[in-house]
């Protein structure tokens, strides 16, 4: 039987303060860097979700030791060994861990969820082969035959499908005997803020990355141990801020960073452009983001290139479906290779509820239409599920299939959402 969650309907403006757990992107990068470091590291405020637990389990299977102490994780590196890795549906695990496996003493077998087997992997696996690593297979399941070391060198890749290919190579680059020089040869490189996050976190671990245009060079060097403090996950905060926007309410998110490399921070500009009041309130050492939706309940449509912020597309598409003027979201052709084909999925589900969404070669065109209740399918995609929840606030009778898929990055989402609406 299909698991359907009746999305809470909000007949009145939502007023709520929502604390958001740590960033998945920062947590998984910190886990990788801690596993490759020369000494013991501490990670404070790490997210606990399916994706981060899969990352921790992958590194633990290869020999890294993790000890939880309250809100902290103490990470002790060890000689890496042969292992079997379950990637689940986590892009960071399937793209970040294979370069690490090059330094294992023995084969590392990678497998994952059924949906993950269709996600593009050739870019990272061929890159590893060109860097002197033996790899068997081109999609999940595949095996990296680690020998404890790898030559490294120069590699040219087309990372237009995902910035994770660049980040995955960069995180392990200092361990290669000759370092790594990466050149992106394709078209638009999506999600550049995620590469900037990787470079910034490498710098915090004492690793210098020489970046120029679409080329990154890392000399062989030690990765230093560190105390990692993880920011709240700003992308996971966006559905709650969207709740203020669509209901004409007010939502606050504490501990919002003043300066960050997280792409989710761009939601502030998007909401302002769509008619919301947005303010980052600083009180002493802390800061809270406050969003108020338009009092008349009418959002403006938006035309925006989302190539750097593709992960926000489901949230912005839901906002656009509630707006009073048309929207165009472009620069996101790469979303066809995410957890699901997000462009096709969003088009199908919005139109299923009476919306008017047209799939473009590189995005979506959404025209205002009168929405009605019905089933919203998640496609085992956490951000599709939260998009359905946003629409359910203003459209009675929306039922989201498999809301529990949100545990991929935000366990307990459904309960948080129901608490916000007062259900």
mmCIF file of C-alpha atoms in Angstrom:
data_model
loop_
_atom_site.group_PDB
_atom_site.id
_atom_site.type_symbol
_atom_site.label_atom_id
_atom_site.label_comp_id
_atom_site.label_asym_id
_atom_site.label_seq_id
_atom_site.Cartn_x
_atom_site.Cartn_y
_atom_site.Cartn_z
ATOM 1 C CA UNK A 1 0.000 0.000 0.000
ATOM 2 C CA UNK A 2 1.285 3.459 -0.902
ATOM 3 C CA UNK A 3 2.310 5.468 2.163
ATOM 4 C CA UNK A 4 0.487 8.814 1.954
ATOM 5 C CA UNK A 5 0.969 11.704 4.385
ATOM 6 C CA UNK A 6 -1.869 14.246 4.579
ATOM 7 C CA UNK A 7 0.057 17.505 4.201
ATOM 8 C CA UNK A 8 -1.081 19.996 6.877
ATOM 9 C CA UNK A 9 -3.270 22.787 5.509
ATOM 10 C CA UNK A 10 -2.777 26.265 6.997
ATOM 11 C CA UNK A 11 -5.946 28.386 6.704
ATOM 12 C CA UNK A 12 -4.193 31.212 8.609
ATOM 13 C CA UNK A 13 -0.688 32.734 8.344
ATOM 14 C CA UNK A 14 2.001 30.544 9.893
ATOM 15 C CA UNK A 15 4.039 32.025 12.758
ATOM 16 C CA UNK A 16 6.950 29.875 13.861
ATOM 17 C CA UNK A 17 10.602 29.653 14.880
ATOM 18 C CA UNK A 18 12.434 26.635 13.462
ATOM 19 C CA UNK A 19 15.884 25.447 14.527
ATOM 20 C CA UNK A 20 17.560 23.553 11.688
ATOM 21 C CA UNK A 21 20.163 20.776 12.171
ATOM 22 C CA UNK A 22 23.643 20.902 10.661
ATOM 23 C CA UNK A 23 24.520 21.139 6.981
ATOM 24 C CA UNK A 24 24.692 17.818 5.150
ATOM 25 C CA UNK A 25 27.203 19.171 2.649
ATOM 26 C CA UNK A 26 29.539 20.471 5.362
ATOM 27 C CA UNK A 27 29.113 17.375 7.539
ATOM 28 C CA UNK A 28 30.060 14.944 4.773
ATOM 29 C CA UNK A 29 33.042 17.033 3.678
ATOM 30 C CA UNK A 30 34.248 17.246 7.288
ATOM 31 C CA UNK A 31 33.892 13.462 7.657
ATOM 32 C CA UNK A 32 36.033 12.871 4.547
ATOM 33 C CA UNK A 33 38.725 15.372 5.575
ATOM 34 C CA UNK A 34 38.821 13.991 9.124
ATOM 35 C CA UNK A 35 39.244 10.428 7.789
ATOM 36 C CA UNK A 36 42.178 11.535 5.598
ATOM 37 C CA UNK A 37 43.804 13.819 8.184
ATOM 38 C CA UNK A 38 47.111 13.150 9.921
ATOM 39 C CA UNK A 39 45.606 13.232 13.386
ATOM 40 C CA UNK A 40 42.408 13.179 15.389
ATOM 41 C CA UNK A 41 39.637 15.640 14.471
ATOM 42 C CA UNK A 42 36.481 16.827 16.213
ATOM 43 C CA UNK A 43 33.207 17.560 14.401
ATOM 44 C CA UNK A 44 30.705 19.718 16.316
ATOM 45 C CA UNK A 45 27.027 19.981 15.343
ATOM 46 C CA UNK A 46 27.135 17.357 12.597
ATOM 47 C CA UNK A 47 23.875 16.459 10.893
ATOM 48 C CA UNK A 48 22.509 13.004 11.695
ATOM 49 C CA UNK A 49 20.577 11.815 8.665
ATOM 50 C CA UNK A 50 20.584 8.905 6.254
ATOM 51 C CA UNK A 51 23.135 10.573 3.960
ATOM 52 C CA UNK A 52 25.562 11.427 6.755
ATOM 53 C CA UNK A 53 25.181 8.026 8.418
ATOM 54 C CA UNK A 54 25.920 6.355 5.074
ATOM 55 C CA UNK A 55 29.075 8.474 4.805
ATOM 56 C CA UNK A 56 30.169 7.631 8.334
ATOM 57 C CA UNK A 57 29.445 3.933 7.786
ATOM 58 C CA UNK A 58 31.423 3.930 4.517
ATOM 59 C CA UNK A 59 34.488 5.458 6.152
ATOM 60 C CA UNK A 60 34.129 3.254 9.237
ATOM 61 C CA UNK A 61 34.001 0.144 7.044
ATOM 62 C CA UNK A 62 37.322 1.265 5.554
ATOM 63 C CA UNK A 63 38.903 1.578 9.012
ATOM 64 C CA UNK A 64 38.220 5.097 10.302
ATOM 65 C CA UNK A 65 37.163 5.201 13.963
ATOM 66 C CA UNK A 66 34.246 7.381 15.086
ATOM 67 C CA UNK A 67 33.302 8.088 18.718
ATOM 68 C CA UNK A 68 30.204 10.143 19.565
ATOM 69 C CA UNK A 69 30.408 12.412 22.580
ATOM 70 C CA UNK A 70 27.099 14.290 22.867
ATOM 71 C CA UNK A 71 26.907 16.736 19.969
ATOM 72 C CA UNK A 72 30.490 15.988 18.952
ATOM 73 C CA UNK A 73 32.104 13.268 16.847
ATOM 74 C CA UNK A 74 35.733 12.373 17.514
ATOM 75 C CA UNK A 75 37.324 11.011 14.338
ATOM 76 C CA UNK A 76 40.530 8.957 14.464
ATOM 77 C CA UNK A 77 42.075 8.102 11.088
ATOM 78 C CA UNK A 78 43.581 4.683 10.465
ATOM 79 C CA UNK A 79 45.139 2.770 7.591
ATOM 80 C CA UNK A 80 42.328 2.251 5.112
ATOM 81 C CA UNK A 81 41.292 -1.281 4.233
ATOM 82 C CA UNK A 82 39.124 -3.336 1.875
ATOM 83 C CA UNK A 83 35.418 -2.833 2.475
ATOM 84 C CA UNK A 84 31.898 -2.847 1.076
ATOM 85 C CA UNK A 85 30.198 0.557 0.854
ATOM 86 C CA UNK A 86 26.456 1.200 0.715
ATOM 87 C CA UNK A 87 25.929 4.539 -1.051
ATOM 88 C CA UNK A 88 22.151 4.510 -0.583
ATOM 89 C CA UNK A 89 20.988 7.421 -2.717
ATOM 90 C CA UNK A 90 23.679 9.805 -1.437
ATOM 91 C CA UNK A 91 25.527 11.586 -4.234
ATOM 92 C CA UNK A 92 28.244 12.706 -1.831
ATOM 93 C CA UNK A 93 28.974 9.103 -0.828
ATOM 94 C CA UNK A 94 29.076 7.748 -4.390
ATOM 95 C CA UNK A 95 31.228 10.683 -5.660
ATOM 96 C CA UNK A 96 33.402 11.537 -2.609
ATOM 97 C CA UNK A 97 34.328 8.091 -1.275
ATOM 98 C CA UNK A 98 35.734 6.403 -4.435
ATOM 99 C CA UNK A 99 38.795 8.727 -4.502
ATOM 100 C CA UNK A 100 39.356 7.902 -0.816
ATOM 101 C CA UNK A 101 39.116 4.180 -1.643
ATOM 102 C CA UNK A 102 42.167 4.580 -3.883
ATOM 103 C CA UNK A 103 44.225 4.660 -0.665
ATOM 104 C CA UNK A 104 42.711 1.490 0.829
ATOM 105 C CA UNK A 105 44.761 -1.694 1.046
ATOM 106 C CA UNK A 106 42.440 -3.841 -1.054
ATOM 107 C CA UNK A 107 39.216 -3.694 -3.066
ATOM 108 C CA UNK A 108 36.311 -1.443 -2.040
ATOM 109 C CA UNK A 109 32.950 -2.476 -3.502
ATOM 110 C CA UNK A 110 30.329 0.275 -3.946
ATOM 111 C CA UNK A 111 26.598 -0.386 -4.290
ATOM 112 C CA UNK A 112 23.420 1.519 -3.446
ATOM 113 C CA UNK A 113 19.682 1.977 -3.846
ATOM 114 C CA UNK A 114 17.977 1.009 -7.094
ATOM 115 C CA UNK A 115 17.463 4.687 -8.028
ATOM 116 C CA UNK A 116 21.193 5.345 -7.505
ATOM 117 C CA UNK A 117 22.207 2.884 -10.211
ATOM 118 C CA UNK A 118 21.054 5.315 -12.907
ATOM 119 C CA UNK A 119 23.014 8.286 -11.543
ATOM 120 C CA UNK A 120 26.011 9.270 -13.702
ATOM 121 C CA UNK A 121 29.305 7.915 -12.349
ATOM 122 C CA UNK A 122 31.594 7.669 -15.391
ATOM 123 C CA UNK A 123 33.081 11.118 -14.818
ATOM 124 C CA UNK A 124 34.576 10.330 -11.410
ATOM 125 C CA UNK A 125 35.502 6.720 -12.222
ATOM 126 C CA UNK A 126 37.245 7.577 -15.503
ATOM 127 C CA UNK A 127 39.049 10.409 -13.713
ATOM 128 C CA UNK A 128 40.358 7.952 -11.128
ATOM 129 C CA UNK A 129 41.540 5.630 -13.881
ATOM 130 C CA UNK A 130 43.418 8.529 -15.477
ATOM 131 C CA UNK A 131 45.028 9.240 -12.091
ATOM 132 C CA UNK A 132 46.379 5.688 -11.912
ATOM 133 C CA UNK A 133 43.626 3.985 -9.902
ATOM 134 C CA UNK A 134 42.214 0.588 -10.920
ATOM 135 C CA UNK A 135 38.401 0.668 -11.136
ATOM 136 C CA UNK A 136 36.077 -2.121 -12.322
ATOM 137 C CA UNK A 137 32.650 -0.998 -13.551
ATOM 138 C CA UNK A 138 31.088 2.241 -14.761
ATOM 139 C CA UNK A 139 27.913 2.489 -12.643
ATOM 140 C CA UNK A 140 26.840 1.079 -9.306
ATOM 141 C CA UNK A 141 27.896 -1.544 -8.381
ATOM 142 C CA UNK A 142 31.583 -0.874 -9.083
ATOM 143 C CA UNK A 143 34.876 -1.703 -7.343
ATOM 144 C CA UNK A 144 37.861 0.506 -6.617
ATOM 145 C CA UNK A 145 40.976 -1.670 -6.266
ATOM 146 C CA UNK A 146 42.981 0.293 -3.735
ATOM 147 C CA UNK A 147 46.703 -0.288 -3.295
ATOM 148 C CA UNK A 148 47.372 2.122 -0.447
ATOM 149 C CA UNK A 149 48.625 4.849 -2.765
ATOM 150 C CA UNK A 150 47.954 6.360 -6.184
ATOM 151 C CA UNK A 151 50.098 8.378 -8.632
ATOM 152 C CA UNK A 152 47.765 11.297 -9.354
ATOM 153 C CA UNK A 153 48.601 13.906 -11.995
ATOM 154 C CA UNK A 154 46.498 15.926 -14.412
ATOM 155 C CA UNK A 155 42.944 15.069 -15.380
ATOM 156 C CA UNK A 156 40.361 16.744 -17.603
ATOM 157 C CA UNK A 157 36.692 16.081 -16.865
ATOM 158 C CA UNK A 158 33.262 17.283 -17.890
ATOM 159 C CA UNK A 159 31.608 18.123 -14.567
ATOM 160 C CA UNK A 160 28.566 19.824 -16.103
ATOM 161 C CA UNK A 161 26.456 16.994 -14.650
ATOM 162 C CA UNK A 162 27.492 17.664 -11.047
ATOM 163 C CA UNK A 163 29.967 19.798 -9.112
ATOM 164 C CA UNK A 164 30.434 16.761 -6.848
ATOM 165 C CA UNK A 165 32.876 15.303 -9.388
ATOM 166 C CA UNK A 166 35.256 18.226 -8.797
ATOM 167 C CA UNK A 167 34.733 18.271 -5.027
ATOM 168 C CA UNK A 168 35.249 14.510 -4.721
ATOM 169 C CA UNK A 169 38.628 14.706 -6.462
ATOM 170 C CA UNK A 170 39.696 17.835 -4.555
ATOM 171 C CA UNK A 171 39.002 16.349 -1.114
ATOM 172 C CA UNK A 172 41.380 13.432 -1.723
ATOM 173 C CA UNK A 173 43.832 15.296 -3.982
ATOM 174 C CA UNK A 174 46.452 16.065 -1.282
ATOM 175 C CA UNK A 175 46.980 12.318 -0.710
ATOM 176 C CA UNK A 176 47.967 11.527 -4.317
ATOM 177 C CA UNK A 177 51.717 11.097 -4.844
ATOM 178 C CA UNK A 178 51.918 13.880 -7.427
ATOM 179 C CA UNK A 179 48.845 15.749 -6.254
ATOM 180 C CA UNK A 180 46.021 16.427 -8.708
ATOM 181 C CA UNK A 181 45.313 19.070 -11.315
ATOM 182 C CA UNK A 182 41.645 19.121 -12.417
ATOM 183 C CA UNK A 183 40.377 20.936 -15.490
ATOM 184 C CA UNK A 184 36.654 21.175 -16.243
ATOM 185 C CA UNK A 185 36.168 21.011 -20.016
ATOM 186 C CA UNK A 186 32.375 20.990 -20.329
ATOM 187 C CA UNK A 187 29.719 23.676 -20.431
ATOM 188 C CA UNK A 188 28.277 25.417 -17.405
ATOM 189 C CA UNK A 189 29.597 24.071 -14.117
ATOM 190 C CA UNK A 190 26.610 23.798 -11.761
ATOM 191 C CA UNK A 191 26.593 24.521 -8.034
ATOM 192 C CA UNK A 192 29.864 26.479 -7.918
ATOM 193 C CA UNK A 193 29.182 27.428 -4.260
ATOM 194 C CA UNK A 194 29.636 23.758 -3.371
ATOM 195 C CA UNK A 195 33.107 23.764 -4.953
ATOM 196 C CA UNK A 196 33.871 26.983 -3.072
ATOM 197 C CA UNK A 197 32.750 25.220 0.118
ATOM 198 C CA UNK A 198 35.146 22.356 -0.638
ATOM 199 C CA UNK A 199 38.068 24.729 -1.277
ATOM 200 C CA UNK A 200 37.270 26.687 1.900
ATOM 201 C CA UNK A 201 37.127 23.544 4.046
ATOM 202 C CA UNK A 202 40.381 22.257 2.547
ATOM 203 C CA UNK A 203 41.965 25.582 3.523
ATOM 204 C CA UNK A 204 40.714 25.089 7.077
ATOM 205 C CA UNK A 205 42.560 21.747 7.036
ATOM 206 C CA UNK A 206 45.757 23.480 5.904
ATOM 207 C CA UNK A 207 45.477 22.493 2.246
ATOM 208 C CA UNK A 208 46.160 25.131 -0.405
ATOM 209 C CA UNK A 209 44.162 24.874 -3.623
ATOM 210 C CA UNK A 210 45.328 26.898 -6.618
ATOM 211 C CA UNK A 211 42.152 27.824 -8.490
ATOM 212 C CA UNK A 212 42.054 29.661 -11.798
ATOM 213 C CA UNK A 213 38.955 29.656 -13.969
ATOM 214 C CA UNK A 214 37.887 26.058 -14.479
ATOM 215 C CA UNK A 215 41.157 24.579 -13.207
ATOM 216 C CA UNK A 216 42.098 23.510 -9.686
ATOM 217 C CA UNK A 217 45.543 22.309 -8.633
ATOM 218 C CA UNK A 218 46.495 20.669 -5.335
ATOM 219 C CA UNK A 219 50.089 19.691 -4.548
ATOM 220 C CA UNK A 220 50.733 16.600 -2.385
ATOM 221 C CA UNK A 221 50.569 17.764 1.235
ATOM 222 C CA UNK A 222 49.263 16.696 4.637
ATOM 223 C CA UNK A 223 45.635 17.210 5.603
ATOM 224 C CA UNK A 224 45.709 18.658 9.104
ATOM 225 C CA UNK A 225 43.381 17.589 11.883
ATOM 226 C CA UNK A 226 40.793 20.191 12.778
ATOM 227 C CA UNK A 227 37.853 21.142 14.971
ATOM 228 C CA UNK A 228 34.953 21.402 12.540
ATOM 229 C CA UNK A 229 31.915 23.459 13.569
ATOM 230 C CA UNK A 230 29.011 22.686 11.245
ATOM 231 C CA UNK A 231 26.579 25.448 10.231
ATOM 232 C CA UNK A 232 22.807 24.859 10.102
ATOM 233 C CA UNK A 233 21.712 23.363 6.765
ATOM 234 C CA UNK A 234 20.343 26.399 4.937
ATOM 235 C CA UNK A 235 18.817 24.357 2.106
ATOM 236 C CA UNK A 236 16.857 22.339 4.669
ATOM 237 C CA UNK A 237 15.663 25.625 6.159
ATOM 238 C CA UNK A 238 14.158 26.828 2.883
ATOM 239 C CA UNK A 239 10.841 24.904 3.052
ATOM 240 C CA UNK A 240 10.107 26.488 6.447
ATOM 241 C CA UNK A 241 10.889 29.969 5.118
ATOM 242 C CA UNK A 242 8.690 29.178 2.120
ATOM 243 C CA UNK A 243 5.860 28.465 4.573
ATOM 244 C CA UNK A 244 5.962 32.116 5.643
ATOM 245 C CA UNK A 245 5.965 33.198 2.002
ATOM 246 C CA UNK A 246 2.960 31.178 0.806
ATOM 247 C CA UNK A 247 0.781 31.772 3.899
ATOM 248 C CA UNK A 248 1.639 35.448 4.456
ATOM 249 C CA UNK A 249 3.082 34.458 7.814
ATOM 250 C CA UNK A 250 6.372 34.866 9.682
ATOM 251 C CA UNK A 251 9.084 32.240 10.188
ATOM 252 C CA UNK A 252 12.434 32.676 11.950
ATOM 253 C CA UNK A 253 15.499 30.421 11.706
ATOM 254 C CA UNK A 254 18.069 30.925 14.508
ATOM 255 C CA UNK A 255 21.860 30.706 14.050
ATOM 256 C CA UNK A 256 21.778 31.763 10.378
ATOM 257 C CA UNK A 257 25.415 32.477 9.422
ATOM 258 C CA UNK A 258 26.373 36.018 8.419
ATOM 259 C CA UNK A 259 28.915 34.692 5.915
ATOM 260 C CA UNK A 260 28.702 31.232 4.331
ATOM 261 C CA UNK A 261 29.534 29.177 1.246
ATOM 262 C CA UNK A 262 26.206 27.322 1.448
ATOM 263 C CA UNK A 263 24.055 27.813 -1.681
ATOM 264 C CA UNK A 264 20.931 27.857 0.504
ATOM 265 C CA UNK A 265 21.789 31.391 1.622
ATOM 266 C CA UNK A 266 20.531 32.666 -1.752
ATOM 267 C CA UNK A 267 16.951 31.962 -0.596
ATOM 268 C CA UNK A 268 17.098 35.375 1.105
ATOM 269 C CA UNK A 269 17.379 37.193 -2.224
ATOM 270 C CA UNK A 270 14.810 34.921 -3.896
ATOM 271 C CA UNK A 271 12.177 35.537 -1.224
ATOM 272 C CA UNK A 272 12.748 39.299 -1.346
ATOM 273 C CA UNK A 273 12.339 39.299 -5.113
ATOM 274 C CA UNK A 274 9.095 37.362 -4.749
ATOM 275 C CA UNK A 275 7.632 39.942 -2.347
ATOM 276 C CA UNK A 276 8.698 38.873 1.153
ATOM 277 C CA UNK A 277 10.317 40.930 3.897
ATOM 278 C CA UNK A 278 13.650 39.353 4.830
ATOM 279 C CA UNK A 279 15.867 40.464 7.704
ATOM 280 C CA UNK A 280 18.976 38.977 9.301
ATOM 281 C CA UNK A 281 18.712 40.079 12.934
ATOM 282 C CA UNK A 282 22.007 40.168 14.845
ATOM 283 C CA UNK A 283 21.796 39.910 18.635
ATOM 284 C CA UNK A 284 25.248 39.708 20.162
ATOM 285 C CA UNK A 285 27.170 36.720 18.816
ATOM 286 C CA UNK A 286 24.048 35.106 17.346
ATOM 287 C CA UNK A 287 21.925 35.919 14.306
ATOM 288 C CA UNK A 288 18.417 34.947 13.251
ATOM 289 C CA UNK A 289 16.869 35.069 9.805
ATOM 290 C CA UNK A 290 13.304 36.400 9.831
ATOM 291 C CA UNK A 291 10.993 36.100 6.814
ATOM 292 C CA UNK A 292 7.527 37.637 6.488
ATOM 293 C CA UNK A 293 5.309 36.713 3.578
ATOM 294 C CA UNK A 294 3.346 39.367 1.662
ATOM 295 C CA UNK A 295 0.306 40.497 3.652
ATOM 296 C CA UNK A 296 -1.993 40.183 0.658
ATOM 297 C CA UNK A 297 -0.823 36.603 0.207
ATOM 298 C CA UNK A 298 0.302 37.306 -3.341
ATOM 299 C CA UNK A 299 3.818 36.290 -4.277
ATOM 300 C CA UNK A 300 5.445 37.649 -7.429
ATOM 301 C CA UNK A 301 6.827 35.248 -9.994
ATOM 302 C CA UNK A 302 10.570 35.148 -10.603
ATOM 303 C CA UNK A 303 12.927 34.673 -13.515
ATOM 304 C CA UNK A 304 16.212 33.319 -12.248
ATOM 305 C CA UNK A 305 19.276 31.374 -13.362
ATOM 306 C CA UNK A 306 19.590 28.638 -10.735
ATOM 307 C CA UNK A 307 22.724 26.947 -12.066
ATOM 308 C CA UNK A 308 24.576 27.656 -8.796
ATOM 309 C CA UNK A 309 21.618 26.815 -6.550
ATOM 310 C CA UNK A 310 19.947 23.842 -8.213
ATOM 311 C CA UNK A 311 19.130 22.144 -4.914
ATOM 312 C CA UNK A 312 16.686 24.975 -4.152
ATOM 313 C CA UNK A 313 14.658 24.280 -7.315
ATOM 314 C CA UNK A 314 11.863 22.176 -5.739
ATOM 315 C CA UNK A 315 11.278 24.843 -3.058
ATOM 316 C CA UNK A 316 11.328 27.690 -5.587
ATOM 317 C CA UNK A 317 9.078 25.747 -7.983
ATOM 318 C CA UNK A 318 6.521 25.318 -5.191
ATOM 319 C CA UNK A 319 6.705 29.055 -4.453
ATOM 320 C CA UNK A 320 6.313 29.830 -8.160
ATOM 321 C CA UNK A 321 3.215 27.635 -8.369
ATOM 322 C CA UNK A 322 1.653 29.826 -5.666
ATOM 323 C CA UNK A 323 2.691 33.129 -7.292
ATOM 324 C CA UNK A 324 0.434 35.562 -9.153
ATOM 325 C CA UNK A 325 2.728 36.053 -12.166
ATOM 326 C CA UNK A 326 4.753 33.587 -14.310
ATOM 327 C CA UNK A 327 8.184 32.262 -13.357
ATOM 328 C CA UNK A 328 11.109 30.818 -15.286
ATOM 329 C CA UNK A 329 13.781 28.771 -13.521
ATOM 330 C CA UNK A 330 16.764 28.142 -15.815
ATOM 331 C CA UNK A 331 20.324 26.803 -15.774
ATOM 332 C CA UNK A 332 19.234 23.528 -14.164
ATOM 333 C CA UNK A 333 19.412 20.861 -16.884
ATOM 334 C CA UNK A 334 21.765 18.948 -14.545
ATOM 335 C CA UNK A 335 18.813 18.254 -12.209
ATOM 336 C CA UNK A 336 17.788 15.473 -14.579
ATOM 337 C CA UNK A 337 20.618 13.473 -13.002
ATOM 338 C CA UNK A 338 19.779 14.087 -9.338
ATOM 339 C CA UNK A 339 17.937 11.712 -6.961
ATOM 340 C CA UNK A 340 15.316 11.633 -9.682
ATOM 341 C CA UNK A 341 14.830 13.635 -12.877
ATOM 342 C CA UNK A 342 13.670 16.632 -10.879
ATOM 343 C CA UNK A 343 12.559 18.682 -13.887
ATOM 344 C CA UNK A 344 10.288 15.926 -15.147
ATOM 345 C CA UNK A 345 9.080 15.086 -11.633
ATOM 346 C CA UNK A 346 8.205 18.688 -10.744
ATOM 347 C CA UNK A 347 6.407 19.182 -14.059
ATOM 348 C CA UNK A 348 4.401 15.980 -13.624
ATOM 349 C CA UNK A 349 3.413 16.626 -10.018
ATOM 350 C CA UNK A 350 2.569 20.325 -10.383
ATOM 351 C CA UNK A 351 0.388 19.576 -13.387
ATOM 352 C CA UNK A 352 -1.231 16.666 -11.540
ATOM 353 C CA UNK A 353 -2.514 19.214 -8.999
ATOM 354 C CA UNK A 354 -3.878 21.501 -11.713
ATOM 355 C CA UNK A 355 -0.745 23.588 -12.177
ATOM 356 C CA UNK A 356 0.703 24.885 -15.422
ATOM 357 C CA UNK A 357 4.357 23.817 -15.557
ATOM 358 C CA UNK A 358 6.320 23.388 -18.780
ATOM 359 C CA UNK A 359 9.674 21.626 -18.900
ATOM 360 C CA UNK A 360 12.305 23.642 -20.769
ATOM 361 C CA UNK A 361 15.631 22.339 -22.154
ATOM 362 C CA UNK A 362 17.381 23.757 -19.073
ATOM 363 C CA UNK A 363 14.606 24.469 -16.595
ATOM 364 C CA UNK A 364 10.930 25.112 -15.911
ATOM 365 C CA UNK A 365 8.315 27.678 -16.918
ATOM 366 C CA UNK A 366 5.533 27.954 -14.330
ATOM 367 C CA UNK A 367 2.367 29.944 -15.076
ATOM 368 C CA UNK A 368 -0.228 30.756 -12.375
ATOM 369 C CA UNK A 369 -3.111 28.287 -12.236
ATOM 370 C CA UNK A 370 -5.740 27.211 -9.731
ATOM 371 C CA UNK A 371 -4.405 24.216 -7.809
ATOM 372 C CA UNK A 372 -6.434 21.403 -6.256
ATOM 373 C CA UNK A 373 -5.778 18.536 -3.865
ATOM 374 C CA UNK A 374 -4.423 15.159 -4.851
ATOM 375 C CA UNK A 375 -1.459 12.829 -4.452
ATOM 376 C CA UNK A 376 2.027 14.326 -4.727
ATOM 377 C CA UNK A 377 4.645 11.668 -5.509
ATOM 378 C CA UNK A 378 8.119 12.094 -4.038
ATOM 379 C CA UNK A 379 10.107 9.736 -6.312
ATOM 380 C CA UNK A 380 12.206 8.790 -3.248
ATOM 381 C CA UNK A 381 13.542 12.378 -3.440
ATOM 382 C CA UNK A 382 13.662 14.336 -0.192
ATOM 383 C CA UNK A 383 13.319 17.743 -1.843
ATOM 384 C CA UNK A 384 10.349 16.619 -3.935
ATOM 385 C CA UNK A 385 8.650 15.566 -0.684
ATOM 386 C CA UNK A 386 9.211 18.947 0.992
ATOM 387 C CA UNK A 387 7.922 20.751 -2.122
ATOM 388 C CA UNK A 388 4.666 18.830 -1.765
ATOM 389 C CA UNK A 389 4.450 19.864 1.883
ATOM 390 C CA UNK A 390 4.804 23.549 0.919
ATOM 391 C CA UNK A 391 1.922 23.307 -1.549
ATOM 392 C CA UNK A 392 -0.203 21.491 1.018
ATOM 393 C CA UNK A 393 -0.140 24.590 3.230
ATOM 394 C CA UNK A 394 -2.311 26.508 0.757
ATOM 395 C CA UNK A 395 -4.016 23.702 -1.200
ATOM 396 C CA UNK A 396 -6.396 21.513 0.788
ATOM 397 C CA UNK A 397 -6.225 17.769 0.271
ATOM 398 C CA UNK A 398 -2.593 17.314 -0.815
ATOM 399 C CA UNK A 399 -1.214 13.914 0.205
ATOM 400 C CA UNK A 400 2.541 13.406 -0.082
ATOM 401 C CA UNK A 401 3.704 9.912 -0.948
ATOM 402 C CA UNK A 402 6.646 8.636 1.151
ATOM 403 C CA UNK A 403 7.269 11.715 3.302
ATOM 404 C CA UNK A 404 9.826 9.615 5.210
ATOM 405 C CA UNK A 405 12.243 10.018 2.303
ATOM 406 C CA UNK A 406 13.043 13.395 3.936
ATOM 407 C CA UNK A 407 15.162 11.447 6.452
ATOM 408 C CA UNK A 408 17.861 11.503 3.744
ATOM 409 C CA UNK A 409 18.875 14.962 4.967
ATOM 410 C CA UNK A 410 16.333 16.036 7.613
ATOM 411 C CA UNK A 411 15.037 13.285 9.927
ATOM 412 C CA UNK A 412 11.830 14.261 11.711
ATOM 413 C CA UNK A 413 10.737 16.684 8.990
ATOM 414 C CA UNK A 414 7.070 15.642 9.093
ATOM 415 C CA UNK A 415 6.852 16.216 12.855
ATOM 416 C CA UNK A 416 8.629 19.589 12.564
ATOM 417 C CA UNK A 417 6.199 20.608 9.817
ATOM 418 C CA UNK A 418 3.122 19.531 11.775
ATOM 419 C CA UNK A 419 4.389 21.416 14.842
ATOM 420 C CA UNK A 420 4.870 24.541 12.730
ATOM 421 C CA UNK A 421 1.274 24.398 11.493
ATOM 422 C CA UNK A 422 -0.019 23.494 14.943
ATOM 423 C CA UNK A 423 -1.348 20.076 14.042
#
